[in-house]
Amino acid sequence: MGRGWKGGRGWQQAEVPSADDAAAWFGGRLPDGWFTGAPEITVDREEIIVVGELPALTEEYADDAARAAAEEGRISRYREETRDERIEIARQAEHRYQRKVAWGARLGGTTALFTTHSAPVMTRLRQPERLILDTLVDAGVARSRSDALAWAVRLVGQHADSWLGELREAMSKVDDLRSKGPDLA
């Protein structure tokens, strides 16, 4: 599977069907009452993550630690009570979109993701970049070069959210312009 523009798909793999309607599909497919509103749907080439907000806790708690424990407990209960139905919905979505489906729940200040997909990514690095990864491993920040690279990607993501958002928006505009252009196939 190659990258690059394929028939209006932009920078996605050509063989994977579009998931542009995933939010609408999940919105129509999910049982009423699971979440307080529409779930947050995040899609990439390999996975769809569905995260919904659970109903707020009504009890009073002695401190933030007790509230966090109650939130974790409620999310855990939601995970167990909906497991079979989530598996069936995921199976249908995986067939439709040819991507793995992971679930999550948010309650108050607590968010938990369930069984997310970890996709291998291969890259070639020159010695200066490898030395950076090796330094992170030697310092105990990461267990391996792979973990060090994942750590670096997470760090960049935390500090470059607005730039990455602008880049995604620009890519979307390019895709729109290409779709309006002549079909050269």
Tab-separated table of C-alpha atoms in Angstrom:
chain	number	residue	atom	x	y	z
A	1	MET	CA	0.000	0.000	0.000
A	2	GLY	CA	1.526	3.238	-1.064
A	3	ARG	CA	1.017	6.766	0.099
A	4	GLY	CA	0.162	9.742	-1.980
A	5	TRP	CA	-2.867	11.118	-3.671
A	6	LYS	CA	-5.138	8.407	-5.032
A	7	GLY	CA	-8.428	9.303	-6.629
A	8	GLY	CA	-9.360	12.147	-4.300
A	9	ARG	CA	-8.254	10.347	-1.142
A	10	GLY	CA	-5.423	12.785	-0.432
A	11	TRP	CA	-2.581	11.497	1.642
A	12	GLN	CA	-4.338	8.304	2.653
A	13	GLN	CA	-3.816	4.797	1.427
A	14	ALA	CA	-5.902	4.144	-1.665
A	15	GLU	CA	-7.083	0.688	-0.582
A	16	VAL	CA	-8.749	1.849	2.643
A	17	PRO	CA	-12.341	3.082	2.196
A	18	SER	CA	-13.218	6.586	3.256
A	19	ALA	CA	-14.413	7.028	6.826
A	20	ASP	CA	-15.758	10.535	6.245
A	21	ASP	CA	-19.180	9.423	7.434
A	22	ALA	CA	-17.913	7.516	10.512
A	23	ALA	CA	-19.186	10.076	13.030
A	24	ALA	CA	-22.657	9.946	11.464
A	25	TRP	CA	-22.617	6.139	11.255
A	26	PHE	CA	-21.623	5.725	14.910
A	27	GLY	CA	-24.110	8.425	15.918
A	28	GLY	CA	-26.894	6.417	14.297
A	29	ARG	CA	-25.627	3.006	15.425
A	30	LEU	CA	-24.826	3.561	19.099
A	31	PRO	CA	-27.547	2.780	21.633
A	32	ASP	CA	-29.360	5.749	23.148
A	33	GLY	CA	-28.183	6.556	26.639
A	34	TRP	CA	-24.601	5.322	26.352
A	35	PHE	CA	-23.210	8.858	26.272
A	36	THR	CA	-24.483	12.305	27.236
A	37	GLY	CA	-23.915	13.601	23.701
A	38	ALA	CA	-22.352	12.708	20.412
A	39	PRO	CA	-19.130	10.738	20.871
A	40	GLU	CA	-15.783	12.080	19.720
A	41	ILE	CA	-14.678	10.056	16.680
A	42	THR	CA	-11.001	10.063	15.680
A	43	VAL	CA	-9.983	8.311	12.457
A	44	ASP	CA	-6.616	7.483	10.948
A	45	ARG	CA	-5.496	4.908	8.374
A	46	GLU	CA	-5.558	1.985	10.806
A	47	GLU	CA	-8.046	2.784	13.546
A	48	ILE	CA	-11.243	4.533	14.580
A	49	ILE	CA	-11.447	5.616	18.223
A	50	VAL	CA	-14.869	6.297	19.723
A	51	VAL	CA	-14.844	8.262	23.008
A	52	GLY	CA	-18.050	9.263	24.724
A	53	GLU	CA	-18.890	11.349	27.773
A	54	LEU	CA	-20.614	9.379	30.546
A	55	PRO	CA	-23.331	10.928	32.739
A	56	ALA	CA	-21.869	13.081	35.519
A	57	LEU	CA	-21.449	11.716	39.022
A	58	THR	CA	-24.010	13.139	41.437
A	59	GLU	CA	-22.390	12.069	44.700
A	60	GLU	CA	-20.156	14.289	46.841
A	61	TYR	CA	-16.550	13.194	47.453
A	62	ALA	CA	-14.100	14.062	50.204
A	63	ASP	CA	-11.335	15.111	47.819
A	64	ASP	CA	-10.116	15.021	44.233
A	65	ALA	CA	-8.508	11.605	44.698
A	66	ALA	CA	-11.823	10.093	45.804
A	67	ARG	CA	-13.635	11.735	42.862
A	68	ALA	CA	-10.997	10.405	40.435
A	69	ALA	CA	-11.382	6.907	41.903
A	70	ALA	CA	-15.176	7.112	41.483
A	71	GLU	CA	-14.749	8.290	37.873
A	72	GLU	CA	-12.392	5.381	37.133
A	73	GLY	CA	-14.865	2.979	38.732
A	74	ARG	CA	-17.795	4.296	36.692
A	75	ILE	CA	-15.786	4.059	33.465
A	76	SER	CA	-14.790	0.498	34.384
A	77	ARG	CA	-18.428	-0.392	34.998
A	78	TYR	CA	-19.441	1.114	31.635
A	79	ARG	CA	-16.678	-0.896	29.938
A	80	GLU	CA	-17.857	-4.196	31.433
A	81	GLU	CA	-21.598	-3.591	30.970
A	82	THR	CA	-21.275	-2.639	27.293
A	83	ARG	CA	-18.516	-5.070	26.255
A	84	ASP	CA	-20.583	-7.497	24.156
A	85	GLU	CA	-22.499	-4.771	22.359
A	86	ARG	CA	-19.333	-2.710	21.734
A	87	ILE	CA	-17.683	-5.792	20.206
A	88	GLU	CA	-20.615	-6.283	17.829
A	89	ILE	CA	-20.691	-2.594	16.806
A	90	ALA	CA	-16.911	-2.640	16.310
A	91	ARG	CA	-17.192	-5.772	14.144
A	92	GLN	CA	-19.720	-4.016	11.900
A	93	ALA	CA	-17.633	-0.829	11.708
A	94	GLU	CA	-14.442	-2.780	10.990
A	95	HIS	CA	-16.188	-4.461	8.077
A	96	ARG	CA	-17.535	-1.152	6.775
A	97	TYR	CA	-14.380	0.964	7.189
A	98	GLN	CA	-11.630	-1.713	7.141
A	99	ARG	CA	-10.046	-0.258	10.282
A	100	LYS	CA	-9.805	-1.457	13.863
A	101	VAL	CA	-12.215	0.171	16.310
A	102	ALA	CA	-11.188	1.170	19.821
A	103	TRP	CA	-13.411	2.608	22.518
A	104	GLY	CA	-13.029	5.067	25.316
A	105	ALA	CA	-15.025	6.930	27.905
A	106	ARG	CA	-14.671	10.295	29.574
A	107	LEU	CA	-16.103	11.306	32.911
A	108	GLY	CA	-15.151	14.509	34.686
A	109	GLY	CA	-11.369	14.759	34.555
A	110	THR	CA	-10.848	11.089	33.707
A	111	THR	CA	-10.520	9.630	30.220
A	112	ALA	CA	-9.811	5.959	29.535
A	113	LEU	CA	-9.221	4.249	26.188
A	114	PHE	CA	-9.895	0.522	25.795
A	115	THR	CA	-7.770	-1.818	23.657
A	116	THR	CA	-6.342	0.743	21.272
A	117	HIS	CA	-4.425	-0.478	18.245
A	118	SER	CA	-0.649	-0.098	18.183
A	119	ALA	CA	0.519	0.085	14.564
A	120	PRO	CA	4.146	-0.577	13.650
A	121	VAL	CA	5.833	2.219	11.746
A	122	MET	CA	9.145	1.791	9.992
A	123	THR	CA	11.578	4.620	9.360
A	124	ARG	CA	15.160	5.109	8.312
A	125	LEU	CA	17.283	7.341	10.496
A	126	ARG	CA	20.775	8.656	9.979
A	127	GLN	CA	23.322	8.491	12.780
A	128	PRO	CA	22.525	11.902	14.356
A	129	GLU	CA	18.868	10.880	14.806
A	130	ARG	CA	19.842	7.407	16.046
A	131	LEU	CA	22.158	9.004	18.610
A	132	ILE	CA	19.220	11.004	19.966
A	133	LEU	CA	17.181	7.824	20.379
A	134	ASP	CA	20.138	6.020	21.961
A	135	THR	CA	20.592	8.885	24.448
A	136	LEU	CA	16.950	8.553	25.500
A	137	VAL	CA	17.428	4.802	25.943
A	138	ASP	CA	20.715	5.197	27.841
A	139	ALA	CA	19.130	7.813	30.125
A	140	GLY	CA	16.256	5.462	30.966
A	141	VAL	CA	13.611	7.676	29.354
A	142	ALA	CA	12.756	4.810	26.993
A	143	ARG	CA	13.353	1.045	26.968
A	144	SER	CA	14.226	0.854	23.280
A	145	ARG	CA	14.723	2.953	20.170
A	146	SER	CA	11.125	2.187	19.258
A	147	ASP	CA	9.875	3.493	22.623
A	148	ALA	CA	12.155	6.530	22.310
A	149	LEU	CA	10.733	7.355	18.891
A	150	ALA	CA	7.168	6.983	20.182
A	151	TRP	CA	8.054	9.265	23.125
A	152	ALA	CA	9.491	11.863	20.742
A	153	VAL	CA	6.401	11.744	18.525
A	154	ARG	CA	4.108	12.226	21.567
A	155	LEU	CA	6.247	15.179	22.714
A	156	VAL	CA	6.088	16.826	19.288
A	157	GLY	CA	2.335	16.234	19.205
A	158	GLN	CA	1.867	17.953	22.564
A	159	HIS	CA	3.826	21.003	21.500
A	160	ALA	CA	2.709	21.297	17.893
A	161	ASP	CA	-1.070	20.820	18.051
A	162	SER	CA	-1.937	24.145	16.439
A	163	TRP	CA	0.663	23.731	13.674
A	164	LEU	CA	-0.473	20.164	12.949
A	165	GLY	CA	-4.082	21.389	12.849
A	166	GLU	CA	-3.166	24.046	10.292
A	167	LEU	CA	-1.291	21.454	8.239
A	168	ARG	CA	-4.287	19.087	8.248
A	169	GLU	CA	-6.558	21.952	7.215
A	170	ALA	CA	-4.223	22.863	4.338
A	171	MET	CA	-4.098	19.214	3.204
A	172	SER	CA	-7.889	19.117	3.237
A	173	LYS	CA	-8.028	22.233	1.051
A	174	VAL	CA	-5.594	20.643	-1.418
A	175	ASP	CA	-7.764	17.508	-1.530
A	176	ASP	CA	-10.844	19.645	-2.194
A	177	LEU	CA	-9.114	21.465	-5.050
A	178	ARG	CA	-7.894	18.193	-6.572
A	179	SER	CA	-11.406	16.734	-6.429
A	180	LYS	CA	-12.689	19.749	-8.418
A	181	GLY	CA	-9.977	19.361	-11.055
A	182	PRO	CA	-10.068	17.271	-14.207
A	183	ASP	CA	-10.046	13.489	-13.955
A	184	LEU	CA	-6.810	12.383	-15.591
A	185	ALA	CA	-7.303	8.662	-15.054
